[in-house]
Amino acid sequence: MAEILEINDLKNLARRRVPTMFFDYADSGAWTESTYRANEEDFSKIKFRQRVLVDMTNRSLESTMIGEKVSMPVALAPTGSAGMQHADGEILAAQAAEEFGVPFTLSTMSICSIEDVAANTKKPFWFQLYVMRDKDFVLNLIDRAKAAKCSALVLTLDLQILAQRHKDIRNGLSAPPKMTPKNIIDMAIRPRWCLGMLGTQRRTFRNIVGHAKSVGDLASLASWTTEQFDPKLSWQDVEWIKERWGGKLILKGILDKEDAIMAAKTGADAIIVSNHGGRQLDGAPSSISVLPEIVEAVGDKIEVHMDGGIRSGQDVLKALCLGAKGTYIGRPFLYGLGAMGKQGVTKALEIIRKEADVTLALCGKRTIADIGPDMLYR
Ligand SMILES: Cc1cc2nc3c(=O)[nH]c(=O)nc-3n(C[C@H](O)[C@H](O)[C@H](O)COP(=O)(O)O)c2cc1C
């Protein structure tokens, strides 16, 4: 196996080890994928200031996100179907994050349930909520996250209707995959993935099946998810969700200054500047390009986090320089998971930490608190 030195190495290995439909599910954006590409490309346009002869001993990436100590300000983003990249994927990623000292966010659309992850981890994780039309189901999900001692609720605001990702349609994406000749061949050449899946019972959306009314089997689940996301979700809904939850609340999917101002008024603890990894509104700007104006508008009122396009520790530092207090990675950890399970998620985090640490030093800084716009060329 070639040496794993950068996130792209994990991506290439995942491509070989994960069935096409699930690899493509991760590596895709909406429609033309222009926003998906822009998220990464816009990071590469930002340049650091190299500084010399500055004491670079005793460096640290430790920081806090919503008051929680983190070994570096990089959380694992909520990603649906992570348990299809690798058997028991959400449990493995949560364990890797916990050992590394960074937050793990479990998606509503996960394969392993809230209870599965809680039973297999020691520290609290974060739970991401999609709001469905079935309000009893939503209330119950919030209560289940509370019972599992999740320490933050991440409310996603940018997926009330689903944008189109061409690859998912062409591949006939489903969890578990349908047993068509094409899928059978695709899986058969990936025995490691198949063995993992045969060894687990967790192969469908376990937060939902058995919990939502009229979702007992897989045929009804597919129609349930497309019909169930609530297109009427409004700022008023944030109030009752906040009240019911009663803990730390993060609003995910803000890309516009006006929305950021509204979000700051809700009393939430943080916002995530995000375009859902380029998977929703194609043609929207990259997250990193709008971060500065959002920080300027609300940075003194609410903690601002960002995600989208981070592929290295350098990208993390660029986001922090532009005012983010925390960042999230989606695909980088999914590629790690698909490539090498828990070890691959740890590897992704290690790569990012090393890149961030060396970059910090070469820019003449030692701690996260030292980071600011003066580290960048403007
Ligand atoms: C395969 C995949 C599934 C995702 N599922 C969810 C989800 O269930 N809930 C959510 O809020 N965001 C979801 N997202 C968006 C991520 O939380 C995050 O915003 C995005 O991945 C960040 O971009 P990056 O992948 O470039 O790091 C998903 C992203 C990917 C790639």
mmCIF file of N, CA and C in Angstrom, residues 233-352:
data_model
loop_
_atom_site.group_PDB
_atom_site.id
_atom_site.type_symbol
_atom_site.label_atom_id
_atom_site.label_comp_id
_atom_site.label_asym_id
_atom_site.label_seq_id
_atom_site.Cartn_x
_atom_site.Cartn_y
_atom_site.Cartn_z
ATOM 1 N N LEU A 233 -40.092 24.804 7.609
ATOM 2 C CA LEU A 233 -39.231 25.157 8.755
ATOM 3 C C LEU A 233 -38.924 26.661 8.737
ATOM 4 N N SER A 234 -39.086 27.323 9.899
ATOM 5 C CA SER A 234 -38.902 28.776 9.944
ATOM 6 C C SER A 234 -38.113 29.169 11.194
ATOM 7 N N TRP A 235 -37.826 30.465 11.296
ATOM 8 C CA TRP A 235 -37.092 30.963 12.470
ATOM 9 C C TRP A 235 -37.877 30.689 13.758
ATOM 10 N N GLN A 236 -39.223 30.683 13.657
ATOM 11 C CA GLN A 236 -40.038 30.401 14.853
ATOM 12 C C GLN A 236 -39.785 28.981 15.365
ATOM 13 N N ASP A 237 -39.555 28.061 14.423
ATOM 14 C CA ASP A 237 -39.314 26.674 14.844
ATOM 15 C C ASP A 237 -38.033 26.547 15.672
ATOM 16 N N VAL A 238 -37.067 27.439 15.366
ATOM 17 C CA VAL A 238 -35.807 27.360 16.123
ATOM 18 C C VAL A 238 -36.110 27.546 17.617
ATOM 19 N N GLU A 239 -37.120 28.386 17.913
ATOM 20 C CA GLU A 239 -37.460 28.660 19.325
ATOM 21 C C GLU A 239 -37.907 27.402 20.072
ATOM 22 N N TRP A 240 -38.901 26.675 19.487
ATOM 23 C CA TRP A 240 -39.382 25.502 20.252
ATOM 24 C C TRP A 240 -38.359 24.386 20.299
ATOM 25 N N ILE A 241 -37.535 24.310 19.250
ATOM 26 C CA ILE A 241 -36.487 23.278 19.261
ATOM 27 C C ILE A 241 -35.473 23.602 20.369
ATOM 28 N N LYS A 242 -35.116 24.876 20.438
ATOM 29 C CA LYS A 242 -34.155 25.322 21.454
ATOM 30 C C LYS A 242 -34.706 25.034 22.855
ATOM 31 N N GLU A 243 -35.987 25.347 23.018
ATOM 32 C CA GLU A 243 -36.638 25.147 24.311
ATOM 33 C C GLU A 243 -36.678 23.659 24.688
ATOM 34 N N ARG A 244 -37.126 22.840 23.758
ATOM 35 C CA ARG A 244 -37.244 21.404 24.025
ATOM 36 C C ARG A 244 -35.877 20.794 24.343
ATOM 37 N N TRP A 245 -34.868 21.247 23.588
ATOM 38 C CA TRP A 245 -33.522 20.705 23.754
ATOM 39 C C TRP A 245 -32.902 21.169 25.074
ATOM 40 N N GLY A 246 -32.921 22.472 25.296
ATOM 41 C CA GLY A 246 -32.456 23.015 26.576
ATOM 42 C C GLY A 246 -30.943 23.018 26.773
ATOM 43 N N GLY A 247 -30.178 22.623 25.767
ATOM 44 C CA GLY A 247 -28.714 22.616 25.908
ATOM 45 C C GLY A 247 -28.064 23.487 24.852
ATOM 46 N N LYS A 248 -26.785 23.228 24.594
ATOM 47 C CA LYS A 248 -26.042 24.008 23.582
ATOM 48 C C LYS A 248 -26.640 23.754 22.192
ATOM 49 N N LEU A 249 -26.835 24.853 21.460
ATOM 50 C CA LEU A 249 -27.464 24.738 20.136
ATOM 51 C C LEU A 249 -26.576 25.397 19.075
ATOM 52 N N ILE A 250 -26.361 24.693 17.962
ATOM 53 C CA ILE A 250 -25.551 25.203 16.852
ATOM 54 C C ILE A 250 -26.429 25.212 15.603
ATOM 55 N N LEU A 251 -26.453 26.345 14.891
ATOM 56 C CA LEU A 251 -27.283 26.440 13.677
ATOM 57 C C LEU A 251 -26.384 26.262 12.459
ATOM 58 N N LYS A 252 -26.686 25.253 11.658
ATOM 59 C CA LYS A 252 -25.790 24.860 10.550
ATOM 60 C C LYS A 252 -26.410 25.177 9.197
ATOM 61 N N GLY A 253 -25.597 25.822 8.339
ATOM 62 C CA GLY A 253 -26.063 26.063 6.972
ATOM 63 C C GLY A 253 -26.308 27.525 6.675
ATOM 64 N N ILE A 254 -25.626 28.405 7.394
ATOM 65 C CA ILE A 254 -25.766 29.847 7.156
ATOM 66 C C ILE A 254 -24.728 30.253 6.106
ATOM 67 N N LEU A 255 -25.171 30.983 5.083
ATOM 68 C CA LEU A 255 -24.239 31.405 4.031
ATOM 69 C C LEU A 255 -24.420 32.885 3.718
ATOM 70 N N ASP A 256 -25.401 33.498 4.349
ATOM 71 C CA ASP A 256 -25.741 34.876 4.023
ATOM 72 C C ASP A 256 -25.697 35.725 5.299
ATOM 73 N N LYS A 257 -25.191 36.949 5.131
ATOM 74 C CA LYS A 257 -25.039 37.865 6.264
ATOM 75 C C LYS A 257 -26.379 38.119 6.965
ATOM 76 N N GLU A 258 -27.438 38.328 6.171
ATOM 77 C CA GLU A 258 -28.765 38.621 6.763
ATOM 78 C C GLU A 258 -29.233 37.440 7.621
ATOM 79 N N ASP A 259 -29.026 36.232 7.119
ATOM 80 C CA ASP A 259 -29.419 35.046 7.891
ATOM 81 C C ASP A 259 -28.563 34.924 9.154
ATOM 82 N N ALA A 260 -27.297 35.290 9.044
ATOM 83 C CA ALA A 260 -26.416 35.217 10.210
ATOM 84 C C ALA A 260 -26.922 36.161 11.302
ATOM 85 N N ILE A 261 -27.400 37.333 10.898
ATOM 86 C CA ILE A 261 -27.926 38.301 11.872
ATOM 87 C C ILE A 261 -29.181 37.723 12.543
ATOM 88 N N MET A 262 -30.054 37.083 11.749
ATOM 89 C CA MET A 262 -31.242 36.429 12.318
ATOM 90 C C MET A 262 -30.822 35.314 13.287
ATOM 91 N N ALA A 263 -29.844 34.554 12.871
ATOM 92 C CA ALA A 263 -29.399 33.417 13.689
ATOM 93 C C ALA A 263 -28.847 33.896 15.028
ATOM 94 N N ALA A 264 -28.093 34.996 14.990
ATOM 95 C CA ALA A 264 -27.500 35.514 16.234
ATOM 96 C C ALA A 264 -28.594 35.922 17.213
ATOM 97 N N LYS A 265 -29.734 36.355 16.688
ATOM 98 C CA LYS A 265 -30.841 36.789 17.571
ATOM 99 C C LYS A 265 -31.548 35.624 18.258
ATOM 100 N N THR A 266 -31.358 34.403 17.773
ATOM 101 C CA THR A 266 -32.072 33.260 18.362
ATOM 102 C C THR A 266 -31.508 32.854 19.716
ATOM 103 N N GLY A 267 -30.317 33.363 20.028
ATOM 104 C CA GLY A 267 -29.690 32.947 21.283
ATOM 105 C C GLY A 267 -28.972 31.605 21.171
ATOM 106 N N ALA A 268 -28.786 31.123 19.945
ATOM 107 C CA ALA A 268 -28.014 29.877 19.755
ATOM 108 C C ALA A 268 -26.565 30.125 20.171
ATOM 109 N N ASP A 269 -25.831 29.049 20.379
ATOM 110 C CA ASP A 269 -24.454 29.183 20.857
ATOM 111 C C ASP A 269 -23.450 29.389 19.733
ATOM 112 N N ALA A 270 -23.773 28.889 18.540
ATOM 113 C CA ALA A 270 -22.847 29.048 17.410
ATOM 114 C C ALA A 270 -23.607 28.886 16.100
ATOM 115 N N ILE A 271 -23.004 29.399 15.028
ATOM 116 C CA ILE A 271 -23.514 29.114 13.683
ATOM 117 C C ILE A 271 -22.399 28.422 12.897
ATOM 118 N N ILE A 272 -22.815 27.631 11.928
ATOM 119 C CA ILE A 272 -21.817 27.060 11.006
ATOM 120 C C ILE A 272 -22.058 27.672 9.634
ATOM 121 N N VAL A 273 -21.062 28.435 9.162
ATOM 122 C CA VAL A 273 -21.096 28.947 7.800
ATOM 123 C C VAL A 273 -20.861 27.740 6.895
ATOM 124 N N SER A 274 -21.877 27.414 6.104
ATOM 125 C CA SER A 274 -21.811 26.146 5.358
ATOM 126 C C SER A 274 -22.770 26.167 4.182
ATOM 127 N N ASN A 275 -22.362 25.525 3.091
ATOM 128 C CA ASN A 275 -23.289 25.286 1.974
ATOM 129 C C ASN A 275 -23.489 23.782 1.800
ATOM 130 N N HIS A 276 -23.400 23.075 2.913
ATOM 131 C CA HIS A 276 -23.648 21.628 2.932
ATOM 132 C C HIS A 276 -22.622 20.896 2.040
ATOM 133 N N GLY A 277 -21.413 21.427 2.030
ATOM 134 C CA GLY A 277 -20.375 20.788 1.212
ATOM 135 C C GLY A 277 -20.692 20.821 -0.275
ATOM 136 N N GLY A 278 -21.387 21.898 -0.711
ATOM 137 C CA GLY A 278 -21.719 22.017 -2.140
ATOM 138 C C GLY A 278 -22.772 21.021 -2.597
ATOM 139 N N ARG A 279 -23.525 20.481 -1.661
ATOM 140 C CA ARG A 279 -24.499 19.429 -2.005
ATOM 141 C C ARG A 279 -25.925 19.952 -2.134
ATOM 142 N N GLN A 280 -26.125 21.260 -1.853
ATOM 143 C CA GLN A 280 -27.484 21.787 -1.931
ATOM 144 C C GLN A 280 -27.588 22.847 -3.044
ATOM 145 N N LEU A 281 -27.369 24.137 -2.726
ATOM 146 C CA LEU A 281 -27.538 25.168 -3.758
ATOM 147 C C LEU A 281 -26.276 25.295 -4.619
ATOM 148 N N ASP A 282 -26.275 24.607 -5.745
ATOM 149 C CA ASP A 282 -25.145 24.758 -6.669
ATOM 150 C C ASP A 282 -25.187 26.196 -7.191
ATOM 151 N N GLY A 283 -24.012 26.823 -7.316
ATOM 152 C CA GLY A 283 -23.967 28.219 -7.740
ATOM 153 C C GLY A 283 -23.872 29.170 -6.550
ATOM 154 N N ALA A 284 -24.006 28.660 -5.340
ATOM 155 C CA ALA A 284 -23.785 29.488 -4.146
ATOM 156 C C ALA A 284 -22.280 29.679 -3.982
ATOM 157 N N PRO A 285 -21.877 30.762 -3.284
ATOM 158 C CA PRO A 285 -20.426 30.956 -3.101
ATOM 159 C C PRO A 285 -19.826 29.919 -2.155
ATOM 160 N N SER A 286 -18.514 29.802 -2.198
ATOM 161 C CA SER A 286 -17.836 28.889 -1.270
ATOM 162 C C SER A 286 -17.993 29.416 0.153
ATOM 163 N N SER A 287 -17.931 28.518 1.121
ATOM 164 C CA SER A 287 -18.055 28.929 2.528
ATOM 165 C C SER A 287 -16.940 29.895 2.919
ATOM 166 N N ILE A 288 -15.705 29.590 2.494
ATOM 167 C CA ILE A 288 -14.569 30.419 2.935
ATOM 168 C C ILE A 288 -14.680 31.833 2.362
ATOM 169 N N SER A 289 -15.295 31.981 1.183
ATOM 170 C CA SER A 289 -15.363 33.325 0.582
ATOM 171 C C SER A 289 -16.362 34.223 1.315
ATOM 172 N N VAL A 290 -17.369 33.653 1.965
ATOM 173 C CA VAL A 290 -18.347 34.503 2.677
ATOM 174 C C VAL A 290 -18.050 34.605 4.169
ATOM 175 N N LEU A 291 -17.114 33.781 4.631
ATOM 176 C CA LEU A 291 -16.812 33.787 6.072
ATOM 177 C C LEU A 291 -16.474 35.195 6.605
ATOM 178 N N PRO A 292 -15.569 35.951 5.946
ATOM 179 C CA PRO A 292 -15.191 37.253 6.529
ATOM 180 C C PRO A 292 -16.377 38.193 6.733
ATOM 181 N N GLU A 293 -17.298 38.272 5.762
ATOM 182 C CA GLU A 293 -18.405 39.215 5.938
ATOM 183 C C GLU A 293 -19.361 38.757 7.034
ATOM 184 N N ILE A 294 -19.485 37.454 7.214
ATOM 185 C CA ILE A 294 -20.358 36.951 8.285
ATOM 186 C C ILE A 294 -19.709 37.187 9.656
ATOM 187 N N VAL A 295 -18.417 36.982 9.728
ATOM 188 C CA VAL A 295 -17.707 37.254 10.987
ATOM 189 C C VAL A 295 -17.836 38.739 11.330
ATOM 190 N N GLU A 296 -17.696 39.561 10.308
ATOM 191 C CA GLU A 296 -17.804 41.011 10.564
ATOM 192 C C GLU A 296 -19.206 41.385 11.068
ATOM 193 N N ALA A 297 -20.238 40.723 10.510
ATOM 194 C CA ALA A 297 -21.617 41.052 10.889
ATOM 195 C C ALA A 297 -21.991 40.541 12.279
ATOM 196 N N VAL A 298 -21.555 39.324 12.645
ATOM 197 C CA VAL A 298 -22.051 38.726 13.906
ATOM 198 C C VAL A 298 -20.963 38.139 14.811
ATOM 199 N N GLY A 299 -19.712 38.272 14.400
ATOM 200 C CA GLY A 299 -18.625 37.637 15.149
ATOM 201 C C GLY A 299 -18.541 38.052 16.606
ATOM 202 N N ASP A 300 -19.055 39.245 16.930
ATOM 203 C CA ASP A 300 -19.015 39.675 18.335
ATOM 204 C C ASP A 300 -20.268 39.241 19.096
ATOM 205 N N LYS A 301 -21.222 38.614 18.402
ATOM 206 C CA LYS A 301 -22.489 38.223 19.059
ATOM 207 C C LYS A 301 -22.631 36.719 19.228
ATOM 208 N N ILE A 302 -22.017 35.972 18.343
ATOM 209 C CA ILE A 302 -22.189 34.511 18.369
ATOM 210 C C ILE A 302 -20.914 33.858 17.835
ATOM 211 N N GLU A 303 -20.627 32.656 18.323
ATOM 212 C CA GLU A 303 -19.431 31.957 17.852
ATOM 213 C C GLU A 303 -19.667 31.520 16.402
ATOM 214 N N VAL A 304 -18.684 31.807 15.552
ATOM 215 C CA VAL A 304 -18.837 31.457 14.135
ATOM 216 C C VAL A 304 -17.919 30.275 13.791
ATOM 217 N N HIS A 305 -18.529 29.207 13.301
ATOM 218 C CA HIS A 305 -17.770 28.057 12.801
ATOM 219 C C HIS A 305 -17.938 27.992 11.286
ATOM 220 N N MET A 306 -17.125 27.179 10.625
ATOM 221 C CA MET A 306 -17.334 27.018 9.172
ATOM 222 C C MET A 306 -16.995 25.597 8.729
ATOM 223 N N ASP A 307 -17.591 25.179 7.616
ATOM 224 C CA ASP A 307 -17.167 23.947 6.968
ATOM 225 C C ASP A 307 -17.317 24.093 5.461
ATOM 226 N N GLY A 308 -16.715 23.126 4.747
ATOM 227 C CA GLY A 308 -16.805 23.114 3.282
ATOM 228 C C GLY A 308 -15.450 23.300 2.653
ATOM 229 N N GLY A 309 -14.897 22.233 2.105
ATOM 230 C CA GLY A 309 -13.672 22.341 1.319
ATOM 231 C C GLY A 309 -12.381 22.183 2.093
ATOM 232 N N ILE A 310 -12.449 21.986 3.398
ATOM 233 C CA ILE A 310 -11.214 21.815 4.172
ATOM 234 C C ILE A 310 -10.593 20.470 3.815
ATOM 235 N N ARG A 311 -9.381 20.504 3.292
ATOM 236 C CA ARG A 311 -8.689 19.271 2.899
ATOM 237 C C ARG A 311 -7.308 19.177 3.527
ATOM 238 N N SER A 312 -6.972 20.141 4.382
ATOM 239 C CA SER A 312 -5.646 20.136 5.004
ATOM 240 C C SER A 312 -5.669 20.986 6.261
ATOM 241 N N GLY A 313 -4.603 20.819 7.044
ATOM 242 C CA GLY A 313 -4.452 21.663 8.225
ATOM 243 C C GLY A 313 -4.263 23.113 7.833
ATOM 244 N N GLN A 314 -3.705 23.349 6.662
ATOM 245 C CA GLN A 314 -3.548 24.729 6.187
ATOM 246 C C GLN A 314 -4.914 25.375 5.987
ATOM 247 N N ASP A 315 -5.857 24.611 5.440
ATOM 248 C CA ASP A 315 -7.200 25.164 5.237
ATOM 249 C C ASP A 315 -7.839 25.521 6.587
ATOM 250 N N VAL A 316 -7.616 24.661 7.576
ATOM 251 C CA VAL A 316 -8.164 24.948 8.913
ATOM 252 C C VAL A 316 -7.619 26.292 9.394
ATOM 253 N N LEU A 317 -6.303 26.475 9.272
ATOM 254 C CA LEU A 317 -5.703 27.737 9.753
ATOM 255 C C LEU A 317 -6.226 28.936 8.971
ATOM 256 N N LYS A 318 -6.433 28.778 7.678
ATOM 257 C CA LYS A 318 -6.952 29.891 6.873
ATOM 258 C C LYS A 318 -8.329 30.307 7.392
ATOM 259 N N ALA A 319 -9.162 29.317 7.693
ATOM 260 C CA ALA A 319 -10.506 29.630 8.217
ATOM 261 C C ALA A 319 -10.400 30.339 9.567
ATOM 262 N N LEU A 320 -9.469 29.885 10.408
ATOM 263 C CA LEU A 320 -9.310 30.525 11.717
ATOM 264 C C LEU A 320 -8.789 31.953 11.554
ATOM 265 N N CYS A 321 -7.856 32.137 10.616
ATOM 266 C CA CYS A 321 -7.321 33.490 10.347
ATOM 267 C C CYS A 321 -8.452 34.436 9.946
ATOM 268 N N LEU A 322 -9.428 33.911 9.224
ATOM 269 C CA LEU A 322 -10.530 34.760 8.739
ATOM 270 C C LEU A 322 -11.669 34.836 9.751
ATOM 271 N N GLY A 323 -11.421 34.366 10.961
ATOM 272 C CA GLY A 323 -12.372 34.635 12.045
ATOM 273 C C GLY A 323 -13.195 33.464 12.533
ATOM 274 N N ALA A 324 -13.058 32.266 11.933
ATOM 275 C CA ALA A 324 -13.816 31.121 12.451
ATOM 276 C C ALA A 324 -13.217 30.698 13.789
ATOM 277 N N LYS A 325 -14.097 30.324 14.719
ATOM 278 C CA LYS A 325 -13.617 29.839 16.023
ATOM 279 C C LYS A 325 -13.471 28.316 15.985
ATOM 280 N N GLY A 326 -14.146 27.705 15.016
ATOM 281 C CA GLY A 326 -14.066 26.259 14.879
ATOM 282 C C GLY A 326 -14.337 25.866 13.442
ATOM 283 N N THR A 327 -13.896 24.659 13.073
ATOM 284 C CA THR A 327 -14.113 24.168 11.705
ATOM 285 C C THR A 327 -14.630 22.726 11.782
ATOM 286 N N TYR A 328 -15.123 22.237 10.657
ATOM 287 C CA TYR A 328 -15.617 20.858 10.562
ATOM 288 C C TYR A 328 -15.069 20.249 9.287
ATOM 289 N N ILE A 329 -14.833 18.932 9.342
ATOM 290 C CA ILE A 329 -14.483 18.208 8.116
ATOM 291 C C ILE A 329 -15.539 17.137 7.857
ATOM 292 N N GLY A 330 -15.989 17.061 6.607
ATOM 293 C CA GLY A 330 -16.922 16.014 6.203
ATOM 294 C C GLY A 330 -16.188 14.943 5.425
ATOM 295 N N ARG A 331 -15.919 15.236 4.150
ATOM 296 C CA ARG A 331 -15.307 14.211 3.282
ATOM 297 C C ARG A 331 -13.957 13.713 3.792
ATOM 298 N N PRO A 332 -13.076 14.588 4.319
ATOM 299 C CA PRO A 332 -11.774 14.046 4.750
ATOM 300 C C PRO A 332 -11.907 12.874 5.731
ATOM 301 N N PHE A 333 -12.856 12.962 6.669
ATOM 302 C CA PHE A 333 -12.958 11.830 7.605
ATOM 303 C C PHE A 333 -13.695 10.654 6.960
ATOM 304 N N LEU A 334 -14.639 10.957 6.038
ATOM 305 C CA LEU A 334 -15.327 9.848 5.347
ATOM 306 C C LEU A 334 -14.354 9.050 4.494
ATOM 307 N N TYR A 335 -13.426 9.745 3.827
ATOM 308 C CA TYR A 335 -12.424 9.033 3.025
ATOM 309 C C TYR A 335 -11.553 8.165 3.935
ATOM 310 N N GLY A 336 -11.187 8.713 5.084
ATOM 311 C CA GLY A 336 -10.389 7.939 6.045
ATOM 312 C C GLY A 336 -11.145 6.700 6.486
ATOM 313 N N LEU A 337 -12.428 6.885 6.769
ATOM 314 C CA LEU A 337 -13.272 5.780 7.227
ATOM 315 C C LEU A 337 -13.378 4.704 6.149
ATOM 316 N N GLY A 338 -13.640 5.131 4.926
ATOM 317 C CA GLY A 338 -13.781 4.174 3.827
ATOM 318 C C GLY A 338 -12.465 3.457 3.546
ATOM 319 N N ALA A 339 -11.362 4.179 3.720
ATOM 320 C CA ALA A 339 -10.052 3.600 3.404
ATOM 321 C C ALA A 339 -9.612 2.600 4.463
ATOM 322 N N MET A 340 -9.766 2.977 5.749
ATOM 323 C CA MET A 340 -9.156 2.150 6.797
ATOM 324 C C MET A 340 -9.952 2.143 8.098
ATOM 325 N N GLY A 341 -11.253 2.371 8.043
ATOM 326 C CA GLY A 341 -12.066 2.322 9.257
ATOM 327 C C GLY A 341 -11.627 3.360 10.284
ATOM 328 N N LYS A 342 -11.666 2.952 11.544
ATOM 329 C CA LYS A 342 -11.313 3.890 12.634
ATOM 330 C C LYS A 342 -9.896 4.445 12.476
ATOM 331 N N GLN A 343 -8.982 3.557 12.118
ATOM 332 C CA GLN A 343 -7.577 3.958 11.924
ATOM 333 C C GLN A 343 -7.467 5.052 10.847
ATOM 334 N N GLY A 344 -8.315 4.972 9.841
ATOM 335 C CA GLY A 344 -8.297 5.952 8.753
ATOM 336 C C GLY A 344 -8.819 7.304 9.207
ATOM 337 N N VAL A 345 -9.806 7.299 10.099
ATOM 338 C CA VAL A 345 -10.312 8.580 10.628
ATOM 339 C C VAL A 345 -9.227 9.226 11.480
ATOM 340 N N THR A 346 -8.572 8.407 12.293
ATOM 341 C CA THR A 346 -7.466 8.930 13.110
ATOM 342 C C THR A 346 -6.377 9.488 12.193
ATOM 343 N N LYS A 347 -6.091 8.768 11.119
ATOM 344 C CA LYS A 347 -5.050 9.214 10.182
ATOM 345 C C LYS A 347 -5.423 10.576 9.586
ATOM 346 N N ALA A 348 -6.690 10.729 9.209
ATOM 347 C CA ALA A 348 -7.132 12.014 8.631
ATOM 348 C C ALA A 348 -6.902 13.136 9.641
ATOM 349 N N LEU A 349 -7.238 12.881 10.891
ATOM 350 C CA LEU A 349 -7.058 13.911 11.923
ATOM 351 C C LEU A 349 -5.573 14.192 12.165
ATOM 352 N N GLU A 350 -4.766 13.140 12.140
ATOM 353 C CA GLU A 350 -3.319 13.327 12.350
ATOM 354 C C GLU A 350 -2.697 14.151 11.227
ATOM 355 N N ILE A 351 -3.113 13.851 9.999
ATOM 356 C CA ILE A 351 -2.578 14.598 8.849
ATOM 357 C C ILE A 351 -2.907 16.080 9.017
ATOM 358 N N ILE A 352 -4.152 16.349 9.350
ATOM 359 C CA ILE A 352 -4.584 17.747 9.491
ATOM 360 C C ILE A 352 -3.849 18.433 10.641
#
